[in-house]
XYZ file of C-alpha atoms in Angstrom:
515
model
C 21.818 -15.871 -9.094
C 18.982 -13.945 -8.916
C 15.595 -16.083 -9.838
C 14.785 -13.357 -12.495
C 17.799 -14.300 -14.160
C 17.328 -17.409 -14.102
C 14.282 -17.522 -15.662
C 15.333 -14.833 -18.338
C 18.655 -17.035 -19.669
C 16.351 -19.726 -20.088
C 13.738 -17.591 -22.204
C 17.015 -16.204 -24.350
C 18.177 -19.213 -25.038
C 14.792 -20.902 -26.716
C 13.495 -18.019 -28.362
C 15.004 -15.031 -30.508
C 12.144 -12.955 -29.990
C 10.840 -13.338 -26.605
C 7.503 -12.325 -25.401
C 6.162 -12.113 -21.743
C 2.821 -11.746 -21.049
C 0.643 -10.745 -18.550
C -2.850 -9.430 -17.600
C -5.433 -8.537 -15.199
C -9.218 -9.267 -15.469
C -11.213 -6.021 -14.186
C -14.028 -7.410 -12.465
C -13.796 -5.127 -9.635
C -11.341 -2.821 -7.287
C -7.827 -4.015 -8.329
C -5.480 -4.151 -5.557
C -1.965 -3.747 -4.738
C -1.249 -7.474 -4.863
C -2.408 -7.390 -8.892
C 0.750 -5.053 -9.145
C 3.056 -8.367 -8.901
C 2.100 -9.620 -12.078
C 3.173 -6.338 -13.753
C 6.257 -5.723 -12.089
C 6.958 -9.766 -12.077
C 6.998 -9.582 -15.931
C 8.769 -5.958 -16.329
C 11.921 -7.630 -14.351
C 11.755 -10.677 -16.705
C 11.469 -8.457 -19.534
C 14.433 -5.905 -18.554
C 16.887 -9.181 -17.610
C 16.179 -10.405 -20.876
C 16.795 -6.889 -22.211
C 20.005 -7.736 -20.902
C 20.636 -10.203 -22.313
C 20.762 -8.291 -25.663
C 17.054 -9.922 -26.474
C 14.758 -7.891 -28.561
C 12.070 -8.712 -26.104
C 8.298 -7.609 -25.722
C 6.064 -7.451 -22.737
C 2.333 -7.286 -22.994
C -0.353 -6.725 -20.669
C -3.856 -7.891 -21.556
C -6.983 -6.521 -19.956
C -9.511 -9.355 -20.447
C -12.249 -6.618 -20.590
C -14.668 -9.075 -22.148
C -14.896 -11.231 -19.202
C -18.732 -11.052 -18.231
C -20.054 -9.471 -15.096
C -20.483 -12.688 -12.862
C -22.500 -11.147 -9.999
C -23.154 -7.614 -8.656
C -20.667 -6.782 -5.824
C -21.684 -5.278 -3.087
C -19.318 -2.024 -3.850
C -21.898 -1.800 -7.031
C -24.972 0.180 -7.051
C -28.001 -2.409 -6.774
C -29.123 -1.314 -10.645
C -25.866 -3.485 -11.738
C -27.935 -6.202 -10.964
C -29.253 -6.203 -14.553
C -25.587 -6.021 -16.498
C -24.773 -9.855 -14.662
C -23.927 -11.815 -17.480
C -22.662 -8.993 -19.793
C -19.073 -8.092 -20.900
C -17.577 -5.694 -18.746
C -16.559 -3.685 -21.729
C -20.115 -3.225 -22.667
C -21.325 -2.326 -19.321
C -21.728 1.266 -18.140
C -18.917 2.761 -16.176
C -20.188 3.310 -12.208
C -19.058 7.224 -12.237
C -19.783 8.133 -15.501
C -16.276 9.215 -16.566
C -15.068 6.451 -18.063
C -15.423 4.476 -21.492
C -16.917 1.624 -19.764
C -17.014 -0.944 -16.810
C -13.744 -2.308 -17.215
C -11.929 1.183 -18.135
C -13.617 2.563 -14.956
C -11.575 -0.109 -12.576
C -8.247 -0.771 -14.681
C -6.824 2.905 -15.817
C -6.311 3.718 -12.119
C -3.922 0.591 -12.158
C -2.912 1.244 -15.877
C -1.847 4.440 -14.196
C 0.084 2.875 -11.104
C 1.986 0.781 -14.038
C 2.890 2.941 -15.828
C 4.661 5.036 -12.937
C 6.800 2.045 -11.763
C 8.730 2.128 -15.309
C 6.795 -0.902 -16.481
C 7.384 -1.139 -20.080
C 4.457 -2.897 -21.988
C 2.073 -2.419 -24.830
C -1.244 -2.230 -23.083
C -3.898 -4.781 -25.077
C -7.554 -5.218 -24.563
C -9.454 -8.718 -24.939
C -12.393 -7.178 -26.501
C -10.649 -5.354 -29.286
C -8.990 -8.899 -30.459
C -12.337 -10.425 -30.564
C -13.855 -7.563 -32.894
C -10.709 -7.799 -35.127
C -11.026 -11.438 -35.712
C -8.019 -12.801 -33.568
C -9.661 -15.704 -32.223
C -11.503 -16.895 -35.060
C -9.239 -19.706 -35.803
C -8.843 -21.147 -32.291
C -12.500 -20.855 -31.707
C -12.923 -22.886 -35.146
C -10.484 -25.590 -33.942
C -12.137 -25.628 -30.354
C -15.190 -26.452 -32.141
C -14.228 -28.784 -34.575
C -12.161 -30.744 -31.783
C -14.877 -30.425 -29.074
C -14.477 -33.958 -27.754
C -10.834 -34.034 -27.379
C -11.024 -30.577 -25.456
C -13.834 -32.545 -23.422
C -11.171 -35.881 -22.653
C -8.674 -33.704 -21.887
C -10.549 -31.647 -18.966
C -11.879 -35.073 -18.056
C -7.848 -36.438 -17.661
C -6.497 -33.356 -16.570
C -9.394 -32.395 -14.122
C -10.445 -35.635 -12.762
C -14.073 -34.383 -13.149
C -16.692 -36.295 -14.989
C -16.409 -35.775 -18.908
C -19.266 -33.178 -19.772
C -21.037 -33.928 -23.507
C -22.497 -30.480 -22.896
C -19.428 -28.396 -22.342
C -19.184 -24.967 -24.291
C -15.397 -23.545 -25.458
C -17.481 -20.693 -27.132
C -20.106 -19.131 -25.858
C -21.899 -16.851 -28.135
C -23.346 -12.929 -27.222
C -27.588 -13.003 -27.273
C -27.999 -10.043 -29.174
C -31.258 -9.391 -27.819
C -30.656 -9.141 -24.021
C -26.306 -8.847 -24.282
C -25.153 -11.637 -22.353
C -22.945 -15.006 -23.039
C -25.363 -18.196 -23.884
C -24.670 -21.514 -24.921
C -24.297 -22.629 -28.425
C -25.958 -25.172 -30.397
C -22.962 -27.545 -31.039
C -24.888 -29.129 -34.541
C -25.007 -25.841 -35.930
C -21.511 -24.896 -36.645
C -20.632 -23.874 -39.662
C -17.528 -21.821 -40.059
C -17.985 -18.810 -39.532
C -21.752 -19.209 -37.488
C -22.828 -21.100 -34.892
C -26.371 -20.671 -33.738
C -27.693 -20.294 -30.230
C -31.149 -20.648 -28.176
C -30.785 -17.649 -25.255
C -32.889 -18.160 -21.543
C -34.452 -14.869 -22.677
C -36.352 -16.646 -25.414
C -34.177 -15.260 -28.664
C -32.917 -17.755 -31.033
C -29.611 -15.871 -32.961
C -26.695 -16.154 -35.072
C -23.089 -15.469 -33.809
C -20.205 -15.085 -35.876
C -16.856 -16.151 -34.849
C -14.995 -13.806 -36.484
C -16.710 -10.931 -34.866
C -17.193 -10.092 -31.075
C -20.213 -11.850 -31.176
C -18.931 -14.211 -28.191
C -15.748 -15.486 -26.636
C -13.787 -18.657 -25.618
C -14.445 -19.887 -21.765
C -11.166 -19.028 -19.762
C -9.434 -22.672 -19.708
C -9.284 -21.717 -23.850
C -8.696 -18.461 -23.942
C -5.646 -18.388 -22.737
C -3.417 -21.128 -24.691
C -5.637 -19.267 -27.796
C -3.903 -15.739 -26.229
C -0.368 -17.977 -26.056
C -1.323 -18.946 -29.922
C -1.582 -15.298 -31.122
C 1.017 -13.388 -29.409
C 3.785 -16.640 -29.677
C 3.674 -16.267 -25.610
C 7.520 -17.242 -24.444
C 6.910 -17.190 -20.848
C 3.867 -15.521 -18.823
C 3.390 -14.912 -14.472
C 0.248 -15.935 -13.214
C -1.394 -16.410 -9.644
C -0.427 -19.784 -7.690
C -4.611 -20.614 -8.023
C -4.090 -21.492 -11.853
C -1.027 -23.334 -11.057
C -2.867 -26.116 -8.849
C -2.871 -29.521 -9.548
C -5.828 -29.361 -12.554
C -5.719 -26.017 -12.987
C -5.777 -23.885 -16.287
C -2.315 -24.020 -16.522
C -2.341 -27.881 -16.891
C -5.460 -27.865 -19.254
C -3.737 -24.918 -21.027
C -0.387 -27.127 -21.475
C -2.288 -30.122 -23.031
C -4.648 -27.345 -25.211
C -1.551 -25.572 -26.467
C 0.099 -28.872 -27.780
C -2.959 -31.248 -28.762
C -5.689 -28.403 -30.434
C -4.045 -25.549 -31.327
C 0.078 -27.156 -31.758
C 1.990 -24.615 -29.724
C 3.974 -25.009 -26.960
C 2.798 -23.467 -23.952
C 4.868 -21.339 -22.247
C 7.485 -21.040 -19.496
C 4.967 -20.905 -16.542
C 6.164 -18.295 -13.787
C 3.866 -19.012 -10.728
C 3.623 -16.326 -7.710
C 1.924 -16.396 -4.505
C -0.458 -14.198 -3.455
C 0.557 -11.032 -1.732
C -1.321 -10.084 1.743
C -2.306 -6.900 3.622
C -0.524 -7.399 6.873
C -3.338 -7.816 9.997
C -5.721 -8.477 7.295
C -4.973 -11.642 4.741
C -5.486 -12.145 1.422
C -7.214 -9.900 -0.673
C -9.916 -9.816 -3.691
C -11.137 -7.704 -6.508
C -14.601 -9.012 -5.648
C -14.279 -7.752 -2.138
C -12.694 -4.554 -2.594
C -9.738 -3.271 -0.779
C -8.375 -0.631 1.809
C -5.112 -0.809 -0.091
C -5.343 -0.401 -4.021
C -2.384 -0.582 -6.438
C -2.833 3.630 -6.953
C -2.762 3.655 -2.973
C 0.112 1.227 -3.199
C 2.358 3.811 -5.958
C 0.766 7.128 -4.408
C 2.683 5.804 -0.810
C 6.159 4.143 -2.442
C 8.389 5.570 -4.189
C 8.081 3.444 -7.089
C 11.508 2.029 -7.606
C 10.870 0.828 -3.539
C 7.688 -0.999 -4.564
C 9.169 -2.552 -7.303
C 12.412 -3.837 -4.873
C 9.276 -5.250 -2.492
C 8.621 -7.769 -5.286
C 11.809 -8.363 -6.628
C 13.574 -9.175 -3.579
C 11.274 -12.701 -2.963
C 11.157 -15.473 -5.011
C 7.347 -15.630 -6.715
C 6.876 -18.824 -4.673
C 7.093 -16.564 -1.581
C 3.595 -14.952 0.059
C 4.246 -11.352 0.365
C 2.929 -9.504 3.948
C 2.363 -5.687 2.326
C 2.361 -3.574 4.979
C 0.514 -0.629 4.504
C 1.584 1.234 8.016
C 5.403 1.141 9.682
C 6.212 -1.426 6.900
C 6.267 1.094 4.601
C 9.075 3.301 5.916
C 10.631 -0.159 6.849
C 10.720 -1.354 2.877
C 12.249 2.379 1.757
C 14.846 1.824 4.036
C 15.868 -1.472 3.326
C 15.712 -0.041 -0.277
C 18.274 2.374 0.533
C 20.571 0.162 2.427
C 20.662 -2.160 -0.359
C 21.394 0.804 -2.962
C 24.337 1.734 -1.048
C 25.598 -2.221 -0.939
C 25.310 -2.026 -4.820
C 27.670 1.289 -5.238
C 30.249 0.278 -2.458
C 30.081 -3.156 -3.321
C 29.973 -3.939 0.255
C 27.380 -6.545 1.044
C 27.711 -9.953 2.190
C 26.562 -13.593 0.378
C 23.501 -13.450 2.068
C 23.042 -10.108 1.117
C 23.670 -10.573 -2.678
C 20.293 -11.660 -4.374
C 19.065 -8.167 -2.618
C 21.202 -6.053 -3.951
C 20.732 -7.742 -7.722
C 16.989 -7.194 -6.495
C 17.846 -3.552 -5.957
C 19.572 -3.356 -9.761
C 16.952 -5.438 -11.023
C 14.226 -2.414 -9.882
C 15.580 -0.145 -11.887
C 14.619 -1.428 -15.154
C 18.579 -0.956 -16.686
C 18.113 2.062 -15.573
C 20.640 1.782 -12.801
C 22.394 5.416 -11.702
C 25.605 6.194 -12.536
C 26.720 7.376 -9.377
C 25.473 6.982 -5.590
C 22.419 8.897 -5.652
C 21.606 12.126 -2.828
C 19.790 9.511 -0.181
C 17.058 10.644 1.940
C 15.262 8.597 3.896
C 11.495 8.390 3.959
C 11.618 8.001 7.287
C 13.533 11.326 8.085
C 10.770 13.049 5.261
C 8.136 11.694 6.969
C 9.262 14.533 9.657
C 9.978 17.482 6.921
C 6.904 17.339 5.593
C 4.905 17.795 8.237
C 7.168 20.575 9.054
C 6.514 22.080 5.994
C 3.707 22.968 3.146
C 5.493 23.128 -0.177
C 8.119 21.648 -1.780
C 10.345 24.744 -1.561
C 10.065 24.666 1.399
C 10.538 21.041 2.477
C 13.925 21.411 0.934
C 14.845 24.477 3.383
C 14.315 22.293 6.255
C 15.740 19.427 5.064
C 19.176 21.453 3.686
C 19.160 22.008 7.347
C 20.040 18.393 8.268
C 20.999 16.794 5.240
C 23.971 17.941 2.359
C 22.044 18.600 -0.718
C 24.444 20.776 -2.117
C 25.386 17.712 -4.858
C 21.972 16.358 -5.921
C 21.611 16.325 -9.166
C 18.264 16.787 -10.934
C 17.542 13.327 -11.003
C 18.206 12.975 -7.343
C 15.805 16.302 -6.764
C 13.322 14.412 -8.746
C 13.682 11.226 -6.582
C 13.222 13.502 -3.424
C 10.553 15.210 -4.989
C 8.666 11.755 -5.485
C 9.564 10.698 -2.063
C 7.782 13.952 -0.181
C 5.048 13.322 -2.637
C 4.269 9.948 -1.260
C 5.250 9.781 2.350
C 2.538 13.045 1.872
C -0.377 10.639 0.822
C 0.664 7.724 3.089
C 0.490 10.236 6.100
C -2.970 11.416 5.137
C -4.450 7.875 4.482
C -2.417 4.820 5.926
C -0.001 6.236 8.405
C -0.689 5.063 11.960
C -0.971 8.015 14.547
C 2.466 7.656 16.429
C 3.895 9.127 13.579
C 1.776 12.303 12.791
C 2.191 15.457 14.179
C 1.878 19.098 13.595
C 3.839 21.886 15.134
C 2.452 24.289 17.156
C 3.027 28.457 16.567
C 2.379 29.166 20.260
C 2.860 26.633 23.369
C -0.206 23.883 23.051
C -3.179 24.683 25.491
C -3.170 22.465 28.166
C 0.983 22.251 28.678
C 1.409 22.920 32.426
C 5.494 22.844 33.698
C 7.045 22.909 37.460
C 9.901 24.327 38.628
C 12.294 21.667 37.496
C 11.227 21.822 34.061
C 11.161 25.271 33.472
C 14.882 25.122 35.002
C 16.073 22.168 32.991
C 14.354 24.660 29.582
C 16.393 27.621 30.885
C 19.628 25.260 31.140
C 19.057 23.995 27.775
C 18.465 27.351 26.091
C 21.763 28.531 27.746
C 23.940 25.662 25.911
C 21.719 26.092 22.758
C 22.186 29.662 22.483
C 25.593 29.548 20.725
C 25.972 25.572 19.663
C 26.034 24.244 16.298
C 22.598 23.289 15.027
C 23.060 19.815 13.850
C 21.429 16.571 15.352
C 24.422 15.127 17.117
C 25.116 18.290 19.275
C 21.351 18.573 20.058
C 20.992 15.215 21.576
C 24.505 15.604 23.305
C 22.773 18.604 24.489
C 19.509 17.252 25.705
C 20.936 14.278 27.226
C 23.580 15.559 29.244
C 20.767 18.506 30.955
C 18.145 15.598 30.968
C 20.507 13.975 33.548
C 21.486 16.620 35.751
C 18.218 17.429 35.806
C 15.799 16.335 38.701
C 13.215 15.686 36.125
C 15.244 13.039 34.107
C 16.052 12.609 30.487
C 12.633 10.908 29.857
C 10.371 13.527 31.261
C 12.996 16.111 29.896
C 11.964 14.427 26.429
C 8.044 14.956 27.200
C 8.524 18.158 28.237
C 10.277 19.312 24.856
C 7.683 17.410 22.668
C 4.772 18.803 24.452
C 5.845 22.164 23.893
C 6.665 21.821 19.925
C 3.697 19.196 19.026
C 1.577 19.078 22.285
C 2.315 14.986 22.406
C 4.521 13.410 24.637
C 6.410 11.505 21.887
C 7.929 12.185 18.984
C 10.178 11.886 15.891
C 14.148 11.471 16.711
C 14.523 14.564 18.696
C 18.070 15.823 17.880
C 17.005 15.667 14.074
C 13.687 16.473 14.572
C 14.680 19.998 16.163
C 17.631 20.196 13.924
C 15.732 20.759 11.265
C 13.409 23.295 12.377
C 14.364 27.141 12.774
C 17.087 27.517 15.581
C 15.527 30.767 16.917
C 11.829 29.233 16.677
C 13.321 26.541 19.087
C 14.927 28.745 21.363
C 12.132 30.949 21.401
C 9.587 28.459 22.412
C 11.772 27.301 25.554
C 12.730 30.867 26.423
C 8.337 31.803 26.699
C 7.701 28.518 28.350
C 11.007 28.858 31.223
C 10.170 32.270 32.250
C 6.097 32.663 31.831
């Protein structure tokens, strides 16, 4: 069974209204790892769905985390918003709402594309409506049990001084520490570094819980039912075992089902951060996969499983393990070991699965057509040539559509170089050909001239003059690529020169055999 499954009978069977939450904090450049939250909770929600649940999935921005330190992709006058809410810092272009809108609606955006079904919530907007006011008023009025707790839980020296709230100066906009023998419901009062003595009230967004709080007082509001979160709060200590003991002793919930996933890594380069930046972002990550392919990348690995994304060859790798797996799911061929894959495969669809096999194309045979051709129109000319369209439906031209569109962008920005090419109108300067090539091109045009033009009878074609050729089949392959691309490698060449004009072909060998 597959472990999304799993996890969703369990959540049917202790709640009639489930809820699964999850969230991102946007400090900084959010990368394609943060998309396995999203898409973690979207396949909990959908088998839950399926369950014939009347489920909900939410995704909360914590957009009034403060600003801990200027990053170095930051311009150096961000040094003076350290400290603030991101939600009442300025946004770094100057097209957004703020700070945190600047780095989240790109992801928002990537989300939203894979089919992720949530209602999008923002931190900040709970605190100004009041949400928090009565777990901030327990957290105050049981200060020392929070403070025991952290001390069993942790292992770390009890701290008399410790803070669950810390109010907003509003003289110089950034989170200070209260004075504890102030508090009374709804104020607390506070003595700021910058030499302002103020009043915040709890009810207000006039401060905010620390994290280890916030989030059993998140699993308090919403009735959480079961929430993914990073292996790092899952350690032995961790906010997930402070937020168990919080949830049961101060605010009397139960916390809960915890769905810990390991961190996903850029191949060649390790784990990444939102502090750091990134070469691959999650819009990178959805501009390059077809988004029902990115979502089978996370499905088709238990959480507990590290994740290797590979940005380059990987990428045409995932698509077509995608596509075999698709195919096991309609023929119902597939073997035992086989079988979590292919749930992973129905699972990425969001019960959305099609009705019938769909048109496949592979990206790695698109990855050719579109750098054969400009336009979409066009694309589909040259691949008609190679490949039976005839049947596809309009959901299937969609899916191809898609599929151009991102093998497109990954060519432009990720692709490595072996795979990019262009092809040339006229024979590439710098080609030069003997005698024994320009014979083995005039024996090739002379069997091209009236063959069929598919991929099979190309490469019979090529092969079989390659060999009787002096110059071999492997400089016979040089000599055909330098003339088309000016490299001497290439895609597949029977398919690769199937799908381009027969007379262009012919043409080209004809000017380069007899010049």
């Amino acid at each position: 069974m597959h472990w999304a499954d799993v996890i969703a009978k369990d959540i049917a069977e202790k709640a009639e209204h489930p809820l699964i939450a999850t969230g991102i904090s946007p400090t900084g450049i959010i990368h394609v790892g943060s998309l396995r939250e999203a898409i973690t909770g979207e396949s909990i929600r959908s088998a839950v769905e399926g369950l014939g649940k009347d489920v909900r999935l939410i995704y909360l921005i914590d957009s009034f985390d403060p600003l801990r330190k200027r990053y170095d992709f930051l311009p150096s006058e961000f040094e003076k918003y350290v400290g603030m809410p991101i939600s009442r810092i300025p946004c770094p272009c100057g097209k957004h709402r703020n700070y945190a809108h600047h780095f989240v609606q790109p992801f928002l955006d990537a989300v939203d594309s894979l089919g992720v079904h949530c209602e999008i919530i923002w931190t900040s907007d709970l605190y100004k409506e009041g949400k928090f006011a009565e777990a901030i008023d327990m957290t105050f009025k049981k200060r020392k049990e929070i403070i025991d707790i952290l001390h069993e839980v942790s292992g770390k020296e009890a701290d008399p001084n410790y803070a669950p709230y810390n109010p907003l100066c509003e003289k110089c906009g950034r989170y200070t520490k209260p004075i504890f023998d102030s508090y009374s419901f709804p104020y607390v009062e506070y003595d700021c570094p910058c030499g302002h003595h103020g009043k915040a009230d709890i009810r207000k967004d006039d401060g905010k819980l620390t994290w280890r709080l916030e989030w059993p007082a998140k699993w308090k509001i919403f009735g959480t039912s079961a929430e993914p979160f990073g292996k790092d709060h899952a350690a032995a200590g961790g906010s997930y075992d402070t937020g168990k003991r919080f949830a049961k002793e101060i605010f009397g919930i139960e916390p809960p089902f915890p769905i810990p996933y390991e961190f996903v890594q850029l191949k060649g380069v390790g784990q990444m951060h939102k502090s750091l930046g990134c070469s691959v972002t999650g819009l990178d990550a959805i501009r390059m996969t077809p988004p029902e392919v990115l979502n089978y990348l996370f499905l088709r690995v238990q959480p507990s499983r590290a994740i290797d994304y590979d940005s380059g060859l990987g990428n045409l790798d995932m698509a077509d393990e995608y596509d075999r797996m698709e195919k096991a799911f309609f023929t119902k061929e597939y073997t035992e070991v086989e079988e979590n894959s292919v749930r992973a495969y129905e699972i990425a669809q969001h019960n959305h699965v099609p009705k019938q096999m769909p048109v496949q194309v592979s990206c790695r045979h698109l990855c050719n057509v579109v750098q054969i051709a400009d336009t979409f129109e066009d694309q589909m000319n040259v691949l008609s040539r190679t490949v039976d369209i005839s049947k596809a439906t309009e959901e299937d031209m969609k899916r191809i559509k898609k599929r151009c569109e991102c093998i497109q962008y990954w060519l432009k920005a990720f692709a490595p170089d072996q795979v990019k090419f262009s092809i040339s109108q006229i024979i590439p300067a710098g080609v030069e050909l003997k005698m024994n090539d320009k014979a083995f091109l005039q024996s090739l045009v002379a069997r091209m001239n009236d063959c069929n033009w598919d991929p099979e009878t190309i490469s019979n074609i090529i092969s079989e003059c390659g060999k009787a050729s002096p110059i071999g089949l492997k400089n016979a392959y040089k000599v055909i690529y330098n003339l088309i691309i000016g490299k001497s490698a290439g895609p597949r060449l029977g398919t690769f020169l199937a799908s381009m004009d027969k007379q262009f072909v012919i043409n080209r060998f004809n000017q380069a055999a007899y010049n």
